Amino acid sequence: MSLFTLTVLQATVASLLAGWLLQGLLHLAQRRWPVLAAQRSVWLGAQLVLAAAFVLPLLPDARQLSVVPELSVPVSLAGAAPGVALAMDAPAAGLPSGTAWLTLVPAAWGLIYLLGVACTAWRWQRGRAMLRTLLELAQRRRLHGMDVLEVDAPISPMLVGVWRPRLLLPAHLAQFTPEQQQLVIAHELTHARRHDPLLLLLATMLQALLWFNPAARWLAGKLAWAQELGCDRQVLAGRPPHQRQQYAAALVRQLGLQTQPLPGLAFGGGRMAERLVLMRNGQDRLPPALRALTALLLCAIGAASLALQPALAWTVAATPAAMLAAPSTASTAWRNPLDVMRVTGFFGVVRQLTPHGHSGIDLGARRGTPVHAASDGIASVSEDARLGKAVRIDHGGGVESLYAHLDRVALTTGMAVTAGQAIGTVGATGLATGPHLHFQVTRNGRLQDPQQWLDGLDANASARALRMRKEQFGR
């Protein structure tokens, strides 16, 4: 199980709770101010907040924005990397063996989430395929001085396409009066001027991302409804009562002729009774103060979701077997590999780049800082994509030390080195996010905690490194 799948599960819970809060507050707000129903910005903004509540916790270092300590479930990790045995049933760690099955939950949800995204994309693609079939059957003709696509099918007049929208009209539109035809076409052209197809595409992508969240579907429906009401308002603005009646009659007639709706911006969609009432009475605009209040509310919910999100998490406590089986005596004769020590990552800690537990310690330093041998031994030099330029020193008795991500190596394989001798300089070669020294110790092929061999690591550790170790190991 990777740390990423655990973070996805954590972000899912945060998104669900944020969605529940958003849906409840916006439902109450709409009952108090019905004008919100026609405001695209409100419903699109709520969708973006909901997406942020899910995506932001997945970003690196997102937990730094937290103001609430994490809640931990004492479950150990399985599937350790070679050389790091993570105890699943280790009684010495105080972990209840009955909770071991919980380690499968994040991985299972990660798979389910990907399947859900794929299923949502497939349904969307199937709807687009139906539209493409209609476009292939459609014939181009001129109607009221403009080119349109006409198809003999019981569909709604609709706008098709995002970057170059086209009008797709049903043949039965010829049964409408010329005035009704002009109003229907004006409705669809208003969608194009308002860039509604682009907003619809964005909403569809957000729905695919948040397919598991009922609030996301509710908000998408509200956005589509706001787009229709907004077009109604703009088309009918300043028109006399008889044209409003013609517009309403065209809508009623269209709903009686169409069958199953297709994905897109269609003239015949929506709740008929509410729409007719708004056409008769007109639609008010959202007051600036209420608009500002709504935007502030959405921002507050998004910020709170990110700041409080770790409180919803469960933290997996990884206990490397090498630590459980550490030697009873520790050597303090080793020299620190850097003159100025700054520990940025402790042994065994689970992080984004070390989901199976950190195999050594990380020492932050500037590029070019001299690196020294911790003890006497025979050196061997290597370079690969993960560790970059590295030096391994065999100290005898099955004990070896490793110095990785070096910028420059000052010796060759087979050379004898003494404690304190310069062996290279700090760099960021291999899989490294920045200049630092990765220092690692093994005994008879098993990873050891370098704190058994080096002094003063806690006193020279960053606050973040100490906090992460305390969260995961309680010390």
PDB file of N, CA, C and O in Angstrom, residues 16-81:
ATOM      1  N   LEU A  16     -16.273  14.720   0.872  1.00  0.00           N
ATOM      2  CA  LEU A  16     -17.652  14.360   1.195  1.00  0.00           C
ATOM      3  C   LEU A  16     -18.219  15.273   2.271  1.00  0.00           C
ATOM      4  O   LEU A  16     -19.368  15.738   2.173  1.00  0.00           O
ATOM      5  N   LEU A  17     -17.438  15.553   3.305  1.00  0.00           N
ATOM      6  CA  LEU A  17     -17.918  16.433   4.371  1.00  0.00           C
ATOM      7  C   LEU A  17     -18.074  17.869   3.881  1.00  0.00           C
ATOM      8  O   LEU A  17     -19.042  18.558   4.240  1.00  0.00           O
ATOM      9  N   ALA A  18     -17.127  18.336   3.062  1.00  0.00           N
ATOM     10  CA  ALA A  18     -17.255  19.678   2.496  1.00  0.00           C
ATOM     11  C   ALA A  18     -18.480  19.765   1.593  1.00  0.00           C
ATOM     12  O   ALA A  18     -19.188  20.777   1.580  1.00  0.00           O
ATOM     13  N   GLY A  19     -18.754  18.689   0.829  1.00  0.00           N
ATOM     14  CA  GLY A  19     -19.930  18.671  -0.033  1.00  0.00           C
ATOM     15  C   GLY A  19     -21.220  18.711   0.755  1.00  0.00           C
ATOM     16  O   GLY A  19     -22.175  19.412   0.389  1.00  0.00           O
ATOM     17  N   TRP A  20     -21.260  17.950   1.850  1.00  0.00           N
ATOM     18  CA  TRP A  20     -22.453  17.966   2.704  1.00  0.00           C
ATOM     19  C   TRP A  20     -22.693  19.368   3.254  1.00  0.00           C
ATOM     20  O   TRP A  20     -23.831  19.865   3.289  1.00  0.00           O
ATOM     21  N   LEU A  21     -21.633  20.033   3.688  1.00  0.00           N
ATOM     22  CA  LEU A  21     -21.763  21.380   4.237  1.00  0.00           C
ATOM     23  C   LEU A  21     -22.185  22.372   3.151  1.00  0.00           C
ATOM     24  O   LEU A  21     -23.084  23.208   3.366  1.00  0.00           O
ATOM     25  N   LEU A  22     -21.553  22.297   1.973  1.00  0.00           N
ATOM     26  CA  LEU A  22     -21.904  23.201   0.882  1.00  0.00           C
ATOM     27  C   LEU A  22     -23.358  23.023   0.447  1.00  0.00           C
ATOM     28  O   LEU A  22     -24.087  24.008   0.270  1.00  0.00           O
ATOM     29  N   GLN A  23     -23.770  21.772   0.267  1.00  0.00           N
ATOM     30  CA  GLN A  23     -25.130  21.527  -0.196  1.00  0.00           C
ATOM     31  C   GLN A  23     -26.160  22.038   0.807  1.00  0.00           C
ATOM     32  O   GLN A  23     -27.156  22.653   0.424  1.00  0.00           O
ATOM     33  N   GLY A  24     -25.905  21.790   2.089  1.00  0.00           N
ATOM     34  CA  GLY A  24     -26.844  22.247   3.096  1.00  0.00           C
ATOM     35  C   GLY A  24     -26.943  23.760   3.156  1.00  0.00           C
ATOM     36  O   GLY A  24     -28.050  24.323   3.173  1.00  0.00           O
ATOM     37  N   LEU A  25     -25.799  24.450   3.163  1.00  0.00           N
ATOM     38  CA  LEU A  25     -25.820  25.909   3.270  1.00  0.00           C
ATOM     39  C   LEU A  25     -26.414  26.555   2.024  1.00  0.00           C
ATOM     40  O   LEU A  25     -27.185  27.527   2.117  1.00  0.00           O
ATOM     41  N   LEU A  26     -26.057  26.051   0.837  1.00  0.00           N
ATOM     42  CA  LEU A  26     -26.589  26.644  -0.392  1.00  0.00           C
ATOM     43  C   LEU A  26     -28.074  26.357  -0.551  1.00  0.00           C
ATOM     44  O   LEU A  26     -28.813  27.184  -1.108  1.00  0.00           O
ATOM     45  N   HIS A  27     -28.534  25.204  -0.084  1.00  0.00           N
ATOM     46  CA  HIS A  27     -29.971  24.916  -0.140  1.00  0.00           C
ATOM     47  C   HIS A  27     -30.744  25.908   0.733  1.00  0.00           C
ATOM     48  O   HIS A  27     -31.787  26.448   0.307  1.00  0.00           O
ATOM     49  N   LEU A  28     -30.235  26.174   1.929  1.00  0.00           N
ATOM     50  CA  LEU A  28     -30.902  27.147   2.803  1.00  0.00           C
ATOM     51  C   LEU A  28     -30.818  28.551   2.215  1.00  0.00           C
ATOM     52  O   LEU A  28     -31.795  29.325   2.299  1.00  0.00           O
ATOM     53  N   ALA A  29     -29.657  28.896   1.624  1.00  0.00           N
ATOM     54  CA  ALA A  29     -29.500  30.227   1.033  1.00  0.00           C
ATOM     55  C   ALA A  29     -30.450  30.429  -0.139  1.00  0.00           C
ATOM     56  O   ALA A  29     -31.033  31.507  -0.312  1.00  0.00           O
ATOM     57  N   GLN A  30     -30.645  29.389  -0.954  1.00  0.00           N
ATOM     58  CA  GLN A  30     -31.546  29.525  -2.100  1.00  0.00           C
ATOM     59  C   GLN A  30     -33.003  29.673  -1.658  1.00  0.00           C
ATOM     60  O   GLN A  30     -33.786  30.378  -2.293  1.00  0.00           O
ATOM     61  N   ARG A  31     -33.360  29.003  -0.573  1.00  0.00           N
ATOM     62  CA  ARG A  31     -34.723  29.171  -0.057  1.00  0.00           C
ATOM     63  C   ARG A  31     -34.943  30.595   0.439  1.00  0.00           C
ATOM     64  O   ARG A  31     -36.041  31.151   0.310  1.00  0.00           O
ATOM     65  N   ARG A  32     -33.888  31.191   1.016  1.00  0.00           N
ATOM     66  CA  ARG A  32     -34.001  32.565   1.513  1.00  0.00           C
ATOM     67  C   ARG A  32     -33.907  33.560   0.376  1.00  0.00           C
ATOM     68  O   ARG A  32     -34.622  34.573   0.358  1.00  0.00           O
ATOM     69  N   TRP A  33     -33.029  33.309  -0.611  1.00  0.00           N
ATOM     70  CA  TRP A  33     -32.861  34.204  -1.750  1.00  0.00           C
ATOM     71  C   TRP A  33     -33.000  33.395  -3.041  1.00  0.00           C
ATOM     72  O   TRP A  33     -31.999  32.888  -3.592  1.00  0.00           O
ATOM     73  N   PRO A  34     -34.213  33.238  -3.576  1.00  0.00           N
ATOM     74  CA  PRO A  34     -34.433  32.424  -4.790  1.00  0.00           C
ATOM     75  C   PRO A  34     -33.628  32.896  -5.992  1.00  0.00           C
ATOM     76  O   PRO A  34     -33.381  32.106  -6.912  1.00  0.00           O
ATOM     77  N   VAL A  35     -33.177  34.160  -5.991  1.00  0.00           N
ATOM     78  CA  VAL A  35     -32.420  34.674  -7.121  1.00  0.00           C
ATOM     79  C   VAL A  35     -31.117  33.914  -7.331  1.00  0.00           C
ATOM     80  O   VAL A  35     -30.530  33.933  -8.420  1.00  0.00           O
ATOM     81  N   LEU A  36     -30.632  33.221  -6.295  1.00  0.00           N
ATOM     82  CA  LEU A  36     -29.394  32.441  -6.431  1.00  0.00           C
ATOM     83  C   LEU A  36     -29.508  31.348  -7.489  1.00  0.00           C
ATOM     84  O   LEU A  36     -28.495  30.916  -8.047  1.00  0.00           O
ATOM     85  N   ALA A  37     -30.716  30.890  -7.760  1.00  0.00           N
ATOM     86  CA  ALA A  37     -30.895  29.780  -8.698  1.00  0.00           C
ATOM     87  C   ALA A  37     -30.355  30.099 -10.080  1.00  0.00           C
ATOM     88  O   ALA A  37     -29.913  29.194 -10.805  1.00  0.00           O
ATOM     89  N   ALA A  38     -30.350  31.368 -10.482  1.00  0.00           N
ATOM     90  CA  ALA A  38     -29.924  31.737 -11.835  1.00  0.00           C
ATOM     91  C   ALA A  38     -28.487  32.235 -11.887  1.00  0.00           C
ATOM     92  O   ALA A  38     -28.060  32.723 -12.934  1.00  0.00           O
ATOM     93  N   GLN A  39     -27.730  32.094 -10.806  1.00  0.00           N
ATOM     94  CA  GLN A  39     -26.359  32.619 -10.744  1.00  0.00           C
ATOM     95  C   GLN A  39     -25.344  31.511 -11.030  1.00  0.00           C
ATOM     96  O   GLN A  39     -25.068  30.671 -10.187  1.00  0.00           O
ATOM     97  N   ARG A  40     -24.804  31.523 -12.254  1.00  0.00           N
ATOM     98  CA  ARG A  40     -23.818  30.492 -12.617  1.00  0.00           C
ATOM     99  C   ARG A  40     -22.597  30.533 -11.711  1.00  0.00           C
ATOM    100  O   ARG A  40     -22.045  29.502 -11.346  1.00  0.00           O
ATOM    101  N   SER A  41     -22.151  31.735 -11.360  1.00  0.00           N
ATOM    102  CA  SER A  41     -20.913  31.874 -10.589  1.00  0.00           C
ATOM    103  C   SER A  41     -21.013  31.189  -9.232  1.00  0.00           C
ATOM    104  O   SER A  41     -20.017  30.646  -8.728  1.00  0.00           O
ATOM    105  N   VAL A  42     -22.200  31.191  -8.632  1.00  0.00           N
ATOM    106  CA  VAL A  42     -22.368  30.570  -7.325  1.00  0.00           C
ATOM    107  C   VAL A  42     -22.162  29.068  -7.419  1.00  0.00           C
ATOM    108  O   VAL A  42     -21.395  28.464  -6.648  1.00  0.00           O
ATOM    109  N   TRP A  43     -22.823  28.430  -8.373  1.00  0.00           N
ATOM    110  CA  TRP A  43     -22.785  26.973  -8.469  1.00  0.00           C
ATOM    111  C   TRP A  43     -21.454  26.474  -9.019  1.00  0.00           C
ATOM    112  O   TRP A  43     -20.949  25.435  -8.591  1.00  0.00           O
ATOM    113  N   LEU A  44     -20.870  27.234  -9.960  1.00  0.00           N
ATOM    114  CA  LEU A  44     -19.545  26.848 -10.451  1.00  0.00           C
ATOM    115  C   LEU A  44     -18.493  27.053  -9.365  1.00  0.00           C
ATOM    116  O   LEU A  44     -17.607  26.210  -9.184  1.00  0.00           O
ATOM    117  N   GLY A  45     -18.595  28.161  -8.628  1.00  0.00           N
ATOM    118  CA  GLY A  45     -17.647  28.392  -7.538  1.00  0.00           C
ATOM    119  C   GLY A  45     -17.723  27.315  -6.477  1.00  0.00           C
ATOM    120  O   GLY A  45     -16.693  26.876  -5.947  1.00  0.00           O
ATOM    121  N   ALA A  46     -18.938  26.855  -6.170  1.00  0.00           N
ATOM    122  CA  ALA A  46     -19.095  25.781  -5.183  1.00  0.00           C
ATOM    123  C   ALA A  46     -18.457  24.490  -5.684  1.00  0.00           C
ATOM    124  O   ALA A  46     -17.844  23.747  -4.907  1.00  0.00           O
ATOM    125  N   GLN A  47     -18.584  24.209  -6.983  1.00  0.00           N
ATOM    126  CA  GLN A  47     -17.938  23.017  -7.531  1.00  0.00           C
ATOM    127  C   GLN A  47     -16.424  23.116  -7.437  1.00  0.00           C
ATOM    128  O   GLN A  47     -15.744  22.125  -7.134  1.00  0.00           O
ATOM    129  N   LEU A  48     -15.878  24.291  -7.712  1.00  0.00           N
ATOM    130  CA  LEU A  48     -14.425  24.466  -7.627  1.00  0.00           C
ATOM    131  C   LEU A  48     -13.937  24.319  -6.190  1.00  0.00           C
ATOM    132  O   LEU A  48     -12.864  23.748  -5.946  1.00  0.00           O
ATOM    133  N   VAL A  49     -14.704  24.822  -5.234  1.00  0.00           N
ATOM    134  CA  VAL A  49     -14.342  24.651  -3.821  1.00  0.00           C
ATOM    135  C   VAL A  49     -14.335  23.171  -3.454  1.00  0.00           C
ATOM    136  O   VAL A  49     -13.441  22.678  -2.753  1.00  0.00           O
ATOM    137  N   LEU A  50     -15.336  22.450  -3.934  1.00  0.00           N
ATOM    138  CA  LEU A  50     -15.423  21.025  -3.641  1.00  0.00           C
ATOM    139  C   LEU A  50     -14.242  20.268  -4.259  1.00  0.00           C
ATOM    140  O   LEU A  50     -13.672  19.364  -3.630  1.00  0.00           O
ATOM    141  N   ALA A  51     -13.867  20.653  -5.484  1.00  0.00           N
ATOM    142  CA  ALA A  51     -12.708  20.016  -6.121  1.00  0.00           C
ATOM    143  C   ALA A  51     -11.423  20.344  -5.372  1.00  0.00           C
ATOM    144  O   ALA A  51     -10.546  19.489  -5.206  1.00  0.00           O
ATOM    145  N   ALA A  52     -11.306  21.589  -4.892  1.00  0.00           N
ATOM    146  CA  ALA A  52     -10.106  21.974  -4.136  1.00  0.00           C
ATOM    147  C   ALA A  52     -10.001  21.186  -2.843  1.00  0.00           C
ATOM    148  O   ALA A  52      -8.904  20.801  -2.425  1.00  0.00           O
ATOM    149  N   ALA A  53     -11.151  20.928  -2.194  1.00  0.00           N
ATOM    150  CA  ALA A  53     -11.131  20.149  -0.952  1.00  0.00           C
ATOM    151  C   ALA A  53     -10.616  18.740  -1.187  1.00  0.00           C
ATOM    152  O   ALA A  53     -10.063  18.108  -0.282  1.00  0.00           O
ATOM    153  N   PHE A  54     -10.768  18.237  -2.421  1.00  0.00           N
ATOM    154  CA  PHE A  54     -10.283  16.895  -2.752  1.00  0.00           C
ATOM    155  C   PHE A  54      -8.845  16.906  -3.269  1.00  0.00           C
ATOM    156  O   PHE A  54      -8.041  16.041  -2.921  1.00  0.00           O
ATOM    157  N   VAL A  55      -8.505  17.897  -4.085  1.00  0.00           N
ATOM    158  CA  VAL A  55      -7.206  17.887  -4.775  1.00  0.00           C
ATOM    159  C   VAL A  55      -6.078  18.432  -3.896  1.00  0.00           C
ATOM    160  O   VAL A  55      -4.976  17.872  -3.868  1.00  0.00           O
ATOM    161  N   LEU A  56      -6.328  19.521  -3.164  1.00  0.00           N
ATOM    162  CA  LEU A  56      -5.244  20.164  -2.419  1.00  0.00           C
ATOM    163  C   LEU A  56      -4.569  19.246  -1.406  1.00  0.00           C
ATOM    164  O   LEU A  56      -3.344  19.298  -1.260  1.00  0.00           O
ATOM    165  N   PRO A  57      -5.315  18.392  -0.674  1.00  0.00           N
ATOM    166  CA  PRO A  57      -4.616  17.492   0.255  1.00  0.00           C
ATOM    167  C   PRO A  57      -3.685  16.501  -0.426  1.00  0.00           C
ATOM    168  O   PRO A  57      -2.827  15.914   0.222  1.00  0.00           O
ATOM    169  N   LEU A  58      -3.857  16.292  -1.753  1.00  0.00           N
ATOM    170  CA  LEU A  58      -2.986  15.364  -2.469  1.00  0.00           C
ATOM    171  C   LEU A  58      -1.658  15.998  -2.853  1.00  0.00           C
ATOM    172  O   LEU A  58      -0.737  15.287  -3.269  1.00  0.00           O
ATOM    173  N   LEU A  59      -1.563  17.325  -2.762  1.00  0.00           N
ATOM    174  CA  LEU A  59      -0.335  18.001  -3.161  1.00  0.00           C
ATOM    175  C   LEU A  59       0.742  17.844  -2.097  1.00  0.00           C
ATOM    176  O   LEU A  59       0.439  17.689  -0.912  1.00  0.00           O
ATOM    177  N   PRO A  60       2.021  17.876  -2.493  1.00  0.00           N
ATOM    178  CA  PRO A  60       3.113  17.755  -1.515  1.00  0.00           C
ATOM    179  C   PRO A  60       3.067  18.887  -0.494  1.00  0.00           C
ATOM    180  O   PRO A  60       2.768  20.031  -0.813  1.00  0.00           O
ATOM    181  N   ASP A  61       3.353  18.539   0.754  1.00  0.00           N
ATOM    182  CA  ASP A  61       3.425  19.499   1.862  1.00  0.00           C
ATOM    183  C   ASP A  61       2.115  20.193   2.147  1.00  0.00           C
ATOM    184  O   ASP A  61       2.087  21.263   2.774  1.00  0.00           O
ATOM    185  N   ALA A  62       0.975  19.606   1.695  1.00  0.00           N
ATOM    186  CA  ALA A  62      -0.321  20.232   1.988  1.00  0.00           C
ATOM    187  C   ALA A  62      -0.602  20.233   3.479  1.00  0.00           C
ATOM    188  O   ALA A  62      -1.303  21.097   3.992  1.00  0.00           O
ATOM    189  N   ARG A  63      -0.040  19.268   4.206  1.00  0.00           N
ATOM    190  CA  ARG A  63      -0.304  19.194   5.644  1.00  0.00           C
ATOM    191  C   ARG A  63       0.302  20.357   6.409  1.00  0.00           C
ATOM    192  O   ARG A  63      -0.046  20.595   7.572  1.00  0.00           O
ATOM    193  N   GLN A  64       1.220  21.097   5.774  1.00  0.00           N
ATOM    194  CA  GLN A  64       1.806  22.236   6.458  1.00  0.00           C
ATOM    195  C   GLN A  64       0.771  23.319   6.740  1.00  0.00           C
ATOM    196  O   GLN A  64       0.968  24.164   7.616  1.00  0.00           O
ATOM    197  N   LEU A  65      -0.357  23.309   5.980  1.00  0.00           N
ATOM    198  CA  LEU A  65      -1.402  24.301   6.166  1.00  0.00           C
ATOM    199  C   LEU A  65      -2.391  23.903   7.246  1.00  0.00           C
ATOM    200  O   LEU A  65      -3.302  24.651   7.563  1.00  0.00           O
ATOM    201  N   SER A  66      -2.201  22.748   7.826  1.00  0.00           N
ATOM    202  CA  SER A  66      -3.145  22.252   8.823  1.00  0.00           C
ATOM    203  C   SER A  66      -2.989  22.988  10.142  1.00  0.00           C
ATOM    204  O   SER A  66      -1.901  23.390  10.525  1.00  0.00           O
ATOM    205  N   VAL A  67      -4.138  23.157  10.827  1.00  0.00           N
ATOM    206  CA  VAL A  67      -4.112  23.740  12.167  1.00  0.00           C
ATOM    207  C   VAL A  67      -4.591  22.744  13.209  1.00  0.00           C
ATOM    208  O   VAL A  67      -4.695  23.077  14.385  1.00  0.00           O
ATOM    209  N   VAL A  68      -4.889  21.517  12.783  1.00  0.00           N
ATOM    210  CA  VAL A  68      -5.418  20.493  13.681  1.00  0.00           C
ATOM    211  C   VAL A  68      -4.510  19.278  13.625  1.00  0.00           C
ATOM    212  O   VAL A  68      -4.142  18.830  12.535  1.00  0.00           O
ATOM    213  N   PRO A  69      -4.119  18.718  14.753  1.00  0.00           N
ATOM    214  CA  PRO A  69      -3.285  17.505  14.719  1.00  0.00           C
ATOM    215  C   PRO A  69      -4.042  16.332  14.142  1.00  0.00           C
ATOM    216  O   PRO A  69      -5.263  16.252  14.213  1.00  0.00           O
ATOM    217  N   GLU A  70      -3.299  15.412  13.553  1.00  0.00           N
ATOM    218  CA  GLU A  70      -3.915  14.246  12.934  1.00  0.00           C
ATOM    219  C   GLU A  70      -4.410  13.251  13.977  1.00  0.00           C
ATOM    220  O   GLU A  70      -3.867  13.144  15.070  1.00  0.00           O
ATOM    221  N   LEU A  71      -5.470  12.537  13.607  1.00  0.00           N
ATOM    222  CA  LEU A  71      -5.958  11.429  14.406  1.00  0.00           C
ATOM    223  C   LEU A  71      -5.407  10.151  13.803  1.00  0.00           C
ATOM    224  O   LEU A  71      -5.505   9.937  12.596  1.00  0.00           O
ATOM    225  N   SER A  72      -4.815   9.292  14.602  1.00  0.00           N
ATOM    226  CA  SER A  72      -4.126   8.111  14.098  1.00  0.00           C
ATOM    227  C   SER A  72      -4.889   6.847  14.437  1.00  0.00           C
ATOM    228  O   SER A  72      -5.444   6.711  15.517  1.00  0.00           O
ATOM    229  N   VAL A  73      -4.888   5.922  13.473  1.00  0.00           N
ATOM    230  CA  VAL A  73      -5.355   4.568  13.708  1.00  0.00           C
ATOM    231  C   VAL A  73      -4.129   3.677  13.711  1.00  0.00           C
ATOM    232  O   VAL A  73      -3.367   3.671  12.739  1.00  0.00           O
ATOM    233  N   PRO A  74      -3.849   2.943  14.783  1.00  0.00           N
ATOM    234  CA  PRO A  74      -2.603   2.176  14.884  1.00  0.00           C
ATOM    235  C   PRO A  74      -2.611   0.947  14.007  1.00  0.00           C
ATOM    236  O   PRO A  74      -2.943  -0.139  14.431  1.00  0.00           O
ATOM    237  N   VAL A  75      -2.259   1.145  12.739  1.00  0.00           N
ATOM    238  CA  VAL A  75      -2.170   0.041  11.784  1.00  0.00           C
ATOM    239  C   VAL A  75      -0.818   0.096  11.128  1.00  0.00           C
ATOM    240  O   VAL A  75      -0.376   1.155  10.702  1.00  0.00           O
ATOM    241  N   SER A  76      -0.118  -1.024  11.041  1.00  0.00           N
ATOM    242  CA  SER A  76       1.200  -1.036  10.430  1.00  0.00           C
ATOM    243  C   SER A  76       1.094  -1.276   8.951  1.00  0.00           C
ATOM    244  O   SER A  76       0.122  -1.812   8.460  1.00  0.00           O
ATOM    245  N   LEU A  77       2.145  -0.848   8.233  1.00  0.00           N
ATOM    246  CA  LEU A  77       2.177  -0.986   6.792  1.00  0.00           C
ATOM    247  C   LEU A  77       2.650  -2.369   6.381  1.00  0.00           C
ATOM    248  O   LEU A  77       3.486  -2.968   7.026  1.00  0.00           O
ATOM    249  N   ALA A  78       2.093  -2.817   5.248  1.00  0.00           N
ATOM    250  CA  ALA A  78       2.546  -4.075   4.659  1.00  0.00           C
ATOM    251  C   ALA A  78       3.221  -3.789   3.339  1.00  0.00           C
ATOM    252  O   ALA A  78       3.036  -2.749   2.741  1.00  0.00           O
ATOM    253  N   GLY A  79       3.956  -4.767   2.829  1.00  0.00           N
ATOM    254  CA  GLY A  79       4.577  -4.613   1.527  1.00  0.00           C
ATOM    255  C   GLY A  79       5.799  -3.738   1.559  1.00  0.00           C
ATOM    256  O   GLY A  79       5.939  -2.821   0.775  1.00  0.00           O
ATOM    257  N   ALA A  80       6.684  -3.948   2.493  1.00  0.00           N
ATOM    258  CA  ALA A  80       7.856  -3.097   2.645  1.00  0.00           C
ATOM    259  C   ALA A  80       8.823  -3.301   1.502  1.00  0.00           C
ATOM    260  O   ALA A  80       8.843  -4.318   0.840  1.00  0.00           O
ATOM    261  N   ALA A  81       9.651  -2.303   1.293  1.00  0.00           N
ATOM    262  CA  ALA A  81      10.706  -2.415   0.310  1.00  0.00           C
ATOM    263  C   ALA A  81      11.752  -3.394   0.797  1.00  0.00           C
ATOM    264  O   ALA A  81      11.867  -3.666   1.985  1.00  0.00           O
TER     265      ALA A  81
END
